[in-house]
Amino acid sequence: MELGWANILRVLSPSTIGLRSPLASREGDSFLTAALDRLPAAAWSTDHDLRLTSFRGGALPKVYVDGGTFVGRPLHEMLGLGYITAMDAHHRARAGEPTEFELLWRGRLFNGYADPWPGRGGRMGARAVVLDVTDRRRAEEKLRHAVLHDPITGLPNRTLFLDRVRQAMARARRHCDHSFGILVLDLDRFKGVNDSLGHLAGDDFLAAVAGRLAPCVRPQDTLAHLGADQFAVLVDDLGEPDDLVRVADRFRAALSRPVTVRGQEVFTSATIGIAPASPAYTQGEALLRDAHAAMHRAKLQGPAAFQVFDDGMHARALARLRLETELRRAIERAEFRLHYQPIISLATGHLAAFEGLLRWEHPDRGLVMPDDFIPLAEETGLILPIGQWALQEGCRQMREWREGNGHAPLPTMSLNLSGRQLTECDLVSDVGRMLEAEGLEGHELDLEVTENVIMADTESTRGCLAGLRALDLGVSIDDFGTGHSSLSHLDRLPVDTLKIDRSFLRTHGGHPHKTEIVRTIVGLGHSLDLEVIAEGVETPSQLAELREMGCDHGQGYLFAPPVEAAAARAMLHTA
Ligand code: C2E
Ligand code: CA
Ligand code: CA
């Protein structure tokens, strides 16, 4: 019973209206009586035996009931099937206790209020006012549905899902044998569908996927659409924890057949993260967060994988979060450094270039190596400011060396680029500005881009490389041999140098197979008119073999590890 309506009913109740024998009198002309006549409401009185003694229902269309014809007959005859709670309220009212009630009357829903009213012969009867709230209730339900459901799929949304998770948690606290868990599904190629078929078709696709998933859950479970291409399921009342994996299997099977969207067959799959609930969880959000962590973990295994959350994941997620925060701070606090590793000409033994390599001077952890922070920096986009800093620092260092070196020619400076720098910032004009600011010429700089980035060969990558070439910069393919090069691409690419990945040299000595690969790459590079650098040269025998193959340059611990700027400068002088 809604209190707001109860108050209105109280206002309208016959005693308030102030009619002495209100319901019998058709002459009552007070304002409130007129109001009663205009509302979809009715009022009546009964004697002690709950027989109708009067009825007024001006604006209640005759299709509901013509109450007047029931005067003198038992109230329940007029009320019909839905009378039980209403009759109970009249009994209470007759006994002196005003009572609110709900009445289902001729297919409509009414809110009612009954209170005591003197009947015939001095015995207490009752009277009541009822108001038709059917339309209001429907509108409310529609609104509630809209607030708690996703418009595209019609499924419960995140808010309703979390509410159901909270309810399940409460049940689990009350009954220790009640267990449940949740799954988060992330569609693997949704962006592709959106991009190729358009957003409206994307919506149809999501609705079709929802239709596929719905039959995989039982009525007591909740399938929800969290937004974008993510769905979640609350699997309630688990028999055993493995049930969650079985649900995941059902989902995968359901998505193995293509979904038809606007006449097109679309293949899809979902990556699934599973989080079994435990008493340690007090908030639905935490359980959902852990299912997400498991899902992200599963993504690393490729499409259509699933993963069950474990505590290690939580620790890793926390560590990542901490690292990200620290990385942001590291930029502001200028904690990055460049170390320099010489690249040696194998023909002359001379210093040909320095590769600038990032280091993070962490206030507590000491020197942190790039492999421990670059992947996260790439993921979060922090690589953009960090990479920008590295470029700037490399150029600044070149100018400083130049000034200290009597302006004699210097070895080239090689700097590493992330793929995101090529596509997400205006690299060409940035580099142009840096060259100008430090008084450097383009050919003094070489930028290293990994093989996969170059081979992705998007329009923006291609444009960017061409722009760098126009500035006379060198471009190298880094980690060559680890990615997926297509030979037909290779001879059209705007690059000057191949850097053979160090993994090919690691077991080089005594491993004829890999030696032959290195020989092949050197030959391939030369036939394409590219210079070839071997990375990771550690032993004299590797060096001898590389020389014999005609490899142009070498880089590795055999010559020198990456060193601080001061040590690199000393190498400049001895060179
Ligand atoms: P990379 O570009 O392949 O850099 C060469 C790596 O090989 C360096 O590791 C270097 O210390 C290591 N190395 C050199 N000689 C030898 C050797 O003889 N044996 C062995 N086993 N390793 C050798 P480092 O400095 O840890 O850098 C790791 C990676 O981090 C780099 O691989 C590069 O991909 C990335 N990186 C470093 N600086 C930057 C940067 O400024 N921007 C971007 N985007 N990435 C960077
Ligand atoms: Ca490199
Ligand atoms: Ca490399």
XYZ file of C-alpha atoms and ligand atoms in Angstrom:
623
model
C 0.000 0.000 0.000
C 1.476 3.327 -0.981
C 1.283 5.908 1.758
C 0.687 8.779 -0.608
C -2.533 7.240 -1.822
C -3.609 6.272 1.665
C -3.493 9.935 2.572
C -5.598 10.925 -0.387
C -8.074 8.228 0.493
C -8.220 9.477 4.045
C -9.021 12.951 2.773
C -11.746 11.498 0.631
C -13.122 9.226 3.327
C -16.793 9.979 4.017
C -16.263 11.504 7.433
C -13.836 14.003 5.929
C -16.228 14.787 3.168
C -18.597 15.713 5.945
C -21.772 14.206 4.609
C -24.067 13.028 7.301
C -25.482 10.188 5.321
C -23.039 10.798 2.576
C -23.308 7.918 0.361
C -27.030 7.835 0.087
C -27.351 11.516 -0.629
C -27.094 12.458 -4.274
C -27.613 16.093 -3.255
C -24.303 16.388 -1.409
C -22.703 19.286 -3.214
C -19.540 19.946 -1.231
C -16.335 20.411 -3.146
C -14.925 17.079 -2.041
C -18.026 15.209 -3.069
C -17.616 16.728 -6.498
C -13.993 15.624 -6.492
C -15.037 12.095 -5.553
C -17.417 12.123 -8.493
C -14.614 13.003 -10.876
C -12.040 10.489 -9.669
C -12.041 6.851 -10.714
C -13.088 6.128 -7.149
C -16.021 4.817 -5.184
C -17.206 5.070 -1.607
C -19.719 3.012 0.294
C -21.000 2.140 3.727
C -22.196 -1.108 5.289
C -24.173 -2.133 8.324
C -22.875 -4.405 11.063
C -23.502 -7.475 8.909
C -21.460 -5.907 6.107
C -24.459 -5.400 3.874
C -24.162 -2.445 1.560
C -26.195 0.486 2.886
C -25.066 3.146 0.408
C -22.817 3.508 -2.626
C -21.343 6.402 -4.520
C -19.094 5.954 -7.530
C -19.656 8.869 -9.833
C -16.686 8.521 -12.131
C -16.448 4.759 -11.932
C -17.669 3.832 -15.369
C -20.562 1.385 -15.428
C -18.245 -1.139 -17.005
C -16.708 -1.670 -13.592
C -19.889 -2.090 -11.625
C -23.156 -0.333 -10.891
C -22.793 -0.339 -7.125
C -26.191 1.225 -6.563
C -27.911 -2.003 -7.573
C -26.138 -3.856 -4.752
C -27.483 -1.689 -1.919
C -29.122 -3.971 0.611
C -27.078 -6.988 -0.445
C -23.904 -8.457 1.138
C -20.767 -6.449 0.268
C -18.888 -9.482 -1.032
C -21.460 -9.948 -3.799
C -20.524 -6.580 -5.196
C -16.788 -7.102 -4.775
C -16.661 -10.478 -6.484
C -13.617 -12.685 -6.551
C -11.012 -10.338 -5.155
C -12.883 -9.601 -1.969
C -10.924 -11.417 0.714
C -8.482 -8.718 1.844
C -11.173 -6.073 1.400
C -13.627 -7.997 3.555
C -10.944 -8.489 6.161
C -10.359 -4.737 6.212
C -14.094 -4.126 6.698
C -14.156 -6.560 9.611
C -11.297 -4.685 11.253
C -12.948 -1.347 10.554
C -16.178 -2.547 12.099
C -14.199 -3.556 15.175
C -12.823 -0.015 15.466
C -9.534 -0.369 13.531
C -9.211 1.709 10.329
C -7.444 -0.437 7.722
C -5.964 0.047 4.267
C -6.460 -2.622 1.648
C -5.877 -3.546 -1.951
C -8.735 -4.762 -4.074
C -8.699 -6.511 -7.396
C -12.119 -5.620 -8.726
C -13.372 -6.497 -12.197
C -9.854 -6.693 -13.548
C -8.810 -3.352 -12.096
C -6.589 -2.641 -9.114
C -7.864 -0.378 -6.308
C -6.343 1.060 -3.193
C -8.872 1.165 -0.396
C -9.328 2.566 3.091
C -11.985 1.306 5.480
C -12.960 2.798 8.848
C -15.754 2.402 11.412
C -19.189 3.887 10.658
C -22.359 3.643 12.740
C -24.778 1.277 11.099
C -28.447 0.616 11.723
C -29.758 0.011 15.222
C -26.734 1.597 16.905
C -24.466 -1.316 15.909
C -21.111 -0.401 14.373
C -20.704 -0.894 10.619
C -17.940 0.191 8.227
C -17.403 2.433 5.299
C -14.724 2.566 2.636
C -13.270 4.580 -0.185
C -11.460 2.901 -3.062
C -9.421 4.467 -5.837
C -8.592 2.831 -9.170
C -4.748 2.783 -9.387
C -4.446 0.373 -12.332
C -3.000 2.845 -14.832
C -0.722 4.405 -12.278
C 0.595 1.024 -11.226
C 1.196 0.049 -14.852
C 3.082 3.278 -15.513
C 5.151 2.705 -12.398
C 5.951 -0.814 -13.453
C 6.942 0.380 -16.893
C 9.193 2.984 -15.348
C 10.705 0.498 -12.933
C 11.307 -1.862 -15.829
C 12.933 0.890 -17.877
C 15.207 1.886 -15.018
C 16.319 -1.661 -14.331
C 16.560 -3.105 -17.826
C 18.685 -2.579 -20.864
C 16.682 -1.176 -23.791
C 18.580 -3.088 -26.491
C 18.282 -6.602 -25.129
C 15.427 -6.182 -22.637
C 17.626 -7.938 -20.075
C 18.210 -6.741 -16.504
C 20.897 -4.066 -16.415
C 23.884 -3.695 -14.132
C 21.840 -2.061 -11.338
C 19.284 -4.866 -11.203
C 22.021 -7.470 -11.580
C 23.930 -6.107 -8.597
C 20.710 -6.008 -6.617
C 20.102 -9.685 -7.358
C 23.710 -10.458 -6.368
C 23.123 -8.681 -3.062
C 19.959 -10.707 -2.503
C 21.859 -13.915 -3.233
C 24.544 -12.832 -0.758
C 21.902 -12.241 1.900
C 20.428 -15.701 1.248
C 23.872 -17.263 1.475
C 24.403 -15.591 4.849
C 21.126 -17.015 6.160
C 21.570 -20.533 4.792
C 25.124 -21.785 4.935
C 24.448 -24.468 2.298
C 23.356 -21.854 -0.238
C 26.097 -21.138 -2.749
C 26.144 -19.129 -5.956
C 28.523 -17.482 -8.393
C 28.655 -15.147 -11.319
C 30.010 -15.200 -14.854
C 31.015 -12.234 -16.960
C 30.969 -12.672 -20.744
C 32.776 -10.381 -23.123
C 32.057 -10.864 -26.826
C 35.279 -11.307 -28.743
C 34.651 -9.486 -31.993
C 31.919 -7.023 -31.224
C 33.888 -4.006 -32.383
C 34.325 -5.659 -35.763
C 30.559 -6.175 -36.060
C 29.887 -2.570 -35.127
C 32.487 -1.243 -37.537
C 31.517 -3.405 -40.499
C 27.720 -3.540 -40.160
C 26.984 -0.263 -38.365
C 25.717 0.530 -34.882
C 22.074 -0.355 -35.499
C 23.077 -3.794 -36.727
C 25.365 -3.923 -33.684
C 22.304 -3.473 -31.486
C 20.462 -6.223 -33.376
C 23.475 -8.433 -32.914
C 23.465 -7.873 -29.142
C 19.755 -8.643 -28.992
C 20.327 -11.843 -30.991
C 23.157 -12.871 -28.672
C 20.910 -12.212 -25.660
C 18.317 -14.485 -27.261
C 20.950 -17.187 -27.640
C 22.148 -16.932 -24.061
C 18.754 -16.730 -22.366
C 17.822 -20.435 -22.780
C 21.152 -21.438 -21.175
C 20.130 -20.225 -17.718
C 17.477 -21.552 -15.335
C 14.524 -19.386 -14.274
C 16.087 -18.669 -10.871
C 19.281 -17.340 -12.492
C 19.718 -13.780 -13.745
C 21.117 -13.035 -17.176
C 22.006 -9.345 -17.450
C 23.430 -7.009 -20.056
C 26.081 -4.904 -18.344
C 26.577 -2.613 -21.324
C 28.537 -2.568 -24.585
C 29.406 -6.181 -25.395
C 29.367 -7.502 -21.855
C 26.853 -9.837 -20.293
C 26.732 -11.292 -16.805
C 24.954 -14.208 -15.225
C 24.113 -14.868 -11.619
C 23.928 -18.637 -11.162
C 21.958 -19.085 -7.979
C 21.658 -22.102 -5.755
C 24.619 -24.060 -7.089
C 24.773 -27.809 -6.633
C 28.569 -27.761 -6.807
C 31.138 -25.152 -7.866
C 31.693 -26.978 -11.168
C 28.169 -25.991 -12.150
C 29.591 -22.571 -13.019
C 31.967 -24.106 -15.529
C 29.098 -26.131 -16.963
C 27.116 -22.924 -17.503
C 30.156 -21.412 -19.236
C 30.292 -24.483 -21.490
C 26.617 -24.100 -22.347
C 27.223 -20.460 -23.315
C 30.140 -21.387 -25.503
C 28.129 -24.082 -27.231
C 25.221 -21.669 -27.746
C 27.518 -19.136 -29.409
C 29.312 -21.671 -31.596
C 26.618 -21.356 -34.277
C 26.649 -18.072 -36.215
C 24.116 -15.378 -35.317
C 22.053 -13.932 -38.152
C 21.938 -10.145 -38.213
C 20.009 -8.408 -40.999
C 20.408 -11.396 -43.257
C 24.143 -11.727 -42.557
C 25.686 -14.603 -40.657
C 28.038 -13.358 -37.959
C 30.376 -15.658 -36.081
C 31.014 -14.752 -32.502
C 32.420 -16.133 -29.297
C 32.737 -14.925 -25.747
C 35.562 -14.776 -23.255
C 34.233 -15.728 -19.841
C 35.375 -14.840 -16.343
C 33.951 -16.867 -13.461
C 33.780 -15.801 -9.821
C 32.352 -18.228 -7.261
C 30.918 -16.372 -4.267
C 32.395 -16.886 -0.828
C 31.529 -15.466 2.596
C 34.540 -13.175 2.235
C 32.539 -11.026 -0.181
C 30.322 -8.440 1.426
C 29.608 -6.396 -1.695
C 28.222 -7.421 -5.046
C 30.570 -4.980 -6.759
C 33.605 -6.850 -5.422
C 32.368 -10.163 -6.813
C 31.668 -8.535 -10.172
C 35.119 -6.918 -10.163
C 36.755 -10.301 -9.597
C 34.741 -11.919 -12.382
C 36.047 -9.122 -14.612
C 39.618 -9.755 -13.478
C 39.205 -13.438 -14.385
C 37.730 -12.460 -17.747
C 40.707 -10.202 -18.528
C 42.993 -13.038 -17.564
C 41.103 -15.354 -19.913
C 41.485 -12.818 -22.740
C 45.222 -13.414 -22.635
C 44.590 -16.995 -23.726
C 42.839 -15.865 -26.903
C 39.178 -15.871 -27.923
C 36.517 -18.133 -26.353
C 38.594 -18.924 -23.275
C 37.325 -18.926 -19.739
C 39.022 -18.551 -16.403
C 37.951 -19.007 -12.797
C 38.944 -16.250 -10.407
C 41.567 -17.048 -7.784
C 43.187 -14.956 -5.075
C 46.395 -14.587 -7.063
C 44.444 -12.621 -9.639
C 43.271 -10.221 -7.017
C 46.833 -9.650 -5.887
C 47.967 -9.147 -9.477
C 45.136 -6.738 -10.187
C 46.116 -4.739 -7.119
C 49.780 -4.754 -8.092
C 48.879 -3.507 -11.559
C 46.799 -0.733 -10.121
C 49.658 0.304 -7.846
C 52.118 0.215 -10.737
C 49.859 2.374 -12.861
C 49.544 4.978 -10.125
C 53.299 4.987 -9.616
C 53.952 5.283 -13.349
C 51.792 8.376 -13.522
C 53.707 9.871 -10.667
C 57.032 8.877 -12.236
C 56.299 11.137 -15.200
C 55.629 14.129 -12.954
C 58.649 13.410 -10.774
C 60.994 12.895 -13.729
C 62.114 9.450 -12.599
C 62.877 8.142 -16.099
C 66.399 7.837 -17.486
C 67.890 6.740 -20.778
C 70.760 4.276 -20.827
C 72.783 3.840 -24.000
C 74.047 0.688 -25.650
C 76.566 0.883 -28.460
C 75.901 -0.620 -31.900
C 79.161 -1.663 -33.515
C 80.104 -1.897 -37.190
C 81.202 -5.507 -37.685
C 83.398 -4.598 -40.644
C 85.435 -1.877 -38.904
C 84.751 -2.437 -35.192
C 83.797 1.219 -34.908
C 80.985 2.673 -32.835
C 78.142 3.223 -35.311
C 75.234 4.143 -33.074
C 73.812 4.210 -29.580
C 70.441 2.729 -28.771
C 68.702 4.706 -26.045
C 66.924 2.358 -23.613
C 64.489 3.469 -20.947
C 65.074 2.944 -17.244
C 62.879 3.930 -14.328
C 64.697 5.078 -11.239
C 62.094 4.026 -8.698
C 62.474 5.743 -5.291
C 62.122 2.403 -3.407
C 62.691 -0.355 -5.912
C 65.799 1.067 -7.556
C 66.329 0.711 -11.291
C 63.244 -0.830 -12.950
C 63.745 -2.363 -16.402
C 61.413 -1.539 -19.310
C 59.962 -5.044 -19.591
C 58.471 -4.484 -16.121
C 56.592 -1.316 -16.978
C 56.363 -0.781 -20.761
C 53.580 -3.363 -21.309
C 51.337 -1.642 -18.740
C 52.323 1.781 -20.064
C 51.265 0.613 -23.531
C 47.962 -0.682 -22.246
C 47.108 2.452 -20.319
C 48.341 4.944 -22.900
C 51.002 6.232 -20.499
C 53.506 5.196 -23.153
C 52.583 8.364 -25.050
C 54.052 10.856 -22.530
C 56.834 8.420 -21.549
C 57.802 7.780 -25.171
C 57.703 11.493 -25.891
C 60.069 12.054 -22.995
C 62.477 9.382 -24.295
C 62.587 10.997 -27.736
C 63.199 14.418 -26.278
C 65.867 13.150 -23.904
C 67.669 11.260 -26.710
C 67.784 14.441 -28.811
C 68.882 16.579 -25.882
C 71.681 14.123 -25.084
C 72.878 14.212 -28.700
C 73.169 17.990 -28.575
C 75.053 17.837 -25.269
C 77.506 15.285 -26.673
C 77.896 17.330 -29.816
C 78.814 20.427 -27.822
C 81.270 18.449 -25.672
C 82.780 16.718 -28.679
C 83.952 19.729 -30.647
C 81.084 19.276 -33.096
C 82.732 16.219 -34.632
C 80.325 13.752 -36.283
C 78.566 11.524 -33.783
C 77.220 8.002 -34.006
C 73.516 7.804 -34.796
C 71.003 7.870 -31.953
C 68.500 5.016 -32.111
C 65.312 5.401 -30.122
C 62.413 3.009 -29.607
C 58.860 3.833 -30.597
C 55.658 2.255 -29.405
C 52.979 1.505 -31.975
C 50.658 3.874 -30.166
C 53.041 6.763 -30.768
C 52.732 6.137 -34.493
C 48.964 6.146 -34.560
C 47.853 8.317 -31.677
C 49.952 11.409 -31.727
C 51.336 13.791 -34.244
C 54.727 12.125 -34.159
C 56.135 13.636 -37.329
C 55.661 17.250 -36.272
C 56.757 16.424 -32.701
C 60.008 14.914 -33.955
C 60.474 17.777 -36.418
C 60.203 20.241 -33.550
C 62.654 18.297 -31.389
C 65.249 18.149 -34.159
C 64.956 21.867 -34.662
C 65.100 22.674 -30.942
C 68.321 20.668 -30.491
C 69.875 21.654 -33.828
C 70.015 18.055 -35.091
C 69.623 16.733 -38.595
C 67.200 13.959 -39.432
C 69.844 11.441 -40.495
C 71.403 11.579 -37.017
C 68.342 9.890 -35.616
C 66.991 6.404 -36.157
C 63.661 5.183 -34.843
C 63.040 1.519 -34.029
C 59.576 0.100 -34.494
C 58.727 -3.531 -33.803
C 57.925 -5.839 -36.656
C 54.263 -6.376 -35.759
C 53.578 -2.647 -35.594
C 55.120 -2.088 -38.996
C 53.376 -5.075 -40.547
C 49.955 -3.995 -39.244
C 50.431 -1.463 -42.018
C 47.505 0.745 -41.204
C 47.074 3.944 -43.108
C 48.179 6.034 -40.141
C 51.316 3.908 -39.587
C 52.225 4.149 -43.234
C 51.652 7.919 -43.330
C 53.683 8.411 -40.190
C 56.654 6.370 -41.438
C 56.609 8.246 -44.723
C 56.601 11.540 -42.794
C 59.626 10.448 -40.735
C 61.402 9.427 -43.919
C 60.677 12.850 -45.358
C 62.493 14.327 -42.351
C 65.464 12.141 -43.382
C 65.208 9.951 -40.278
C 66.225 6.297 -40.375
C 63.627 3.663 -39.542
C 64.500 0.182 -38.249
C 62.359 -2.916 -37.864
C 63.023 -4.035 -34.303
C 62.816 -7.619 -33.018
C 62.746 -8.882 -36.591
C 61.781 -12.549 -36.845
C 59.410 -12.574 -33.847
C 56.419 -11.127 -35.670
C 54.580 -11.947 -38.813
C 56.334 -10.354 -41.705
C 54.954 -10.765 -45.124
C 57.703 -10.737 -47.694
C 55.521 -8.964 -50.211
C 55.108 -6.149 -47.704
C 58.719 -5.983 -46.784
C 60.065 -4.576 -50.022
C 57.481 -1.799 -50.120
C 58.030 -0.583 -46.568
C 59.733 2.722 -45.850
C 62.496 1.231 -43.666
C 66.318 1.160 -43.758
C 67.376 -1.461 -41.263
C 66.452 -4.901 -39.918
C 67.345 -5.716 -36.328
C 67.459 -9.488 -35.911
C 65.800 -10.361 -32.622
C 68.188 -11.551 -29.936
C 66.293 -14.831 -29.486
C 67.886 -16.047 -32.739
C 71.348 -15.601 -31.287
C 70.688 -16.879 -27.800
C 71.309 -20.546 -28.635
C 73.146 -19.594 -31.747
C 76.484 -21.343 -31.169
C 75.997 -25.072 -31.678
C 72.441 -24.783 -32.989
C 72.762 -25.081 -36.747
C 69.074 -24.552 -37.407
C 69.021 -21.071 -35.871
C 72.346 -20.139 -37.434
C 70.786 -20.797 -40.800
C 67.816 -18.590 -39.946
C 70.175 -15.728 -39.082
C 72.053 -16.294 -42.328
C 68.756 -16.227 -44.241
C 67.635 -12.987 -42.603
C 70.978 -11.326 -43.353
C 70.639 -12.399 -46.995
C 67.030 -11.276 -47.137
C 67.885 -7.862 -45.684
C 70.703 -7.322 -48.150
C 68.586 -8.386 -51.117
C 66.073 -5.723 -50.060
C 68.849 -3.183 -49.743
C 68.491 -2.989 -45.959
C 71.227 -2.845 -43.350
C 71.175 -5.705 -40.850
C 71.932 -5.445 -37.137
C 72.246 -8.530 -34.941
C 71.025 -8.005 -31.375
C 72.227 -9.914 -28.328
C 75.777 -10.671 -29.451
C 77.307 -12.271 -26.351
C 80.189 -14.510 -27.461
C 83.206 -14.208 -29.747
C 82.015 -17.223 -31.745
C 78.698 -15.521 -32.468
C 80.634 -12.487 -33.587
C 82.840 -14.549 -35.889
C 79.846 -16.229 -37.485
C 78.024 -12.927 -37.994
C 81.099 -11.446 -39.628
C 81.391 -14.444 -41.890
C 77.718 -14.007 -42.894
C 78.336 -10.376 -43.787
C 76.012 -8.969 -41.107
C 76.549 -5.201 -40.958
C 76.251 -4.375 -37.280
C 76.174 -6.018 -33.888
C 74.826 -5.031 -30.500
C 75.206 -6.973 -27.285
C 76.941 -7.630 -24.010
C 80.062 -8.759 -25.861
C 80.629 -5.110 -26.807
C 78.908 -3.399 -23.893
C 75.692 -3.518 -21.910
C 73.456 -0.446 -21.884
C 75.285 2.174 -19.780
C 74.560 5.527 -18.190
C 75.068 8.698 -20.205
C 78.434 9.476 -18.627
C 79.849 6.055 -19.522
C 78.492 6.350 -23.054
C 80.205 9.688 -23.377
C 83.493 8.087 -22.337
C 83.009 5.559 -25.163
C 82.543 8.454 -27.562
C 85.925 9.849 -26.606
C 87.814 6.577 -26.925
C 86.075 5.989 -30.270
P 64.757 -3.872 -27.489
O 64.409 -2.655 -28.254
O 64.850 -5.156 -28.231
O 66.071 -3.563 -26.703
C 67.140 -4.430 -26.620
C 67.134 -5.153 -25.329
O 68.127 -6.158 -25.352
C 67.480 -4.248 -24.151
O 66.720 -4.656 -23.040
C 68.947 -4.596 -23.928
O 69.383 -4.351 -22.597
C 68.943 -6.074 -24.224
N 70.276 -6.555 -24.596
C 71.255 -5.869 -25.185
N 72.313 -6.660 -25.412
C 71.975 -7.892 -24.983
C 72.661 -9.150 -24.939
O 73.795 -9.309 -25.376
N 71.994 -10.199 -24.435
C 70.744 -10.081 -23.946
N 70.134 -11.158 -23.463
N 70.057 -8.909 -23.962
C 70.688 -7.826 -24.479
P 66.001 -3.603 -22.157
O 66.822 -2.382 -21.999
O 65.565 -4.324 -20.944
O 64.760 -3.183 -23.018
C 63.734 -4.068 -23.223
C 62.739 -3.553 -24.211
O 62.030 -2.419 -23.727
C 63.371 -3.048 -25.496
O 63.679 -4.125 -26.309
C 62.275 -2.197 -26.054
O 61.327 -2.985 -26.735
C 61.631 -1.632 -24.822
N 62.083 -0.248 -24.668
C 63.203 0.236 -24.109
N 63.219 1.585 -24.189
C 62.085 1.965 -24.810
C 61.529 3.229 -25.200
O 62.100 4.316 -25.011
N 60.326 3.223 -25.836
C 59.685 2.046 -26.086
N 58.480 2.110 -26.699
N 60.174 0.852 -25.741
C 61.365 0.811 -25.109
Ca 65.118 -1.513 -29.829
Ca 65.085 -5.510 -30.286
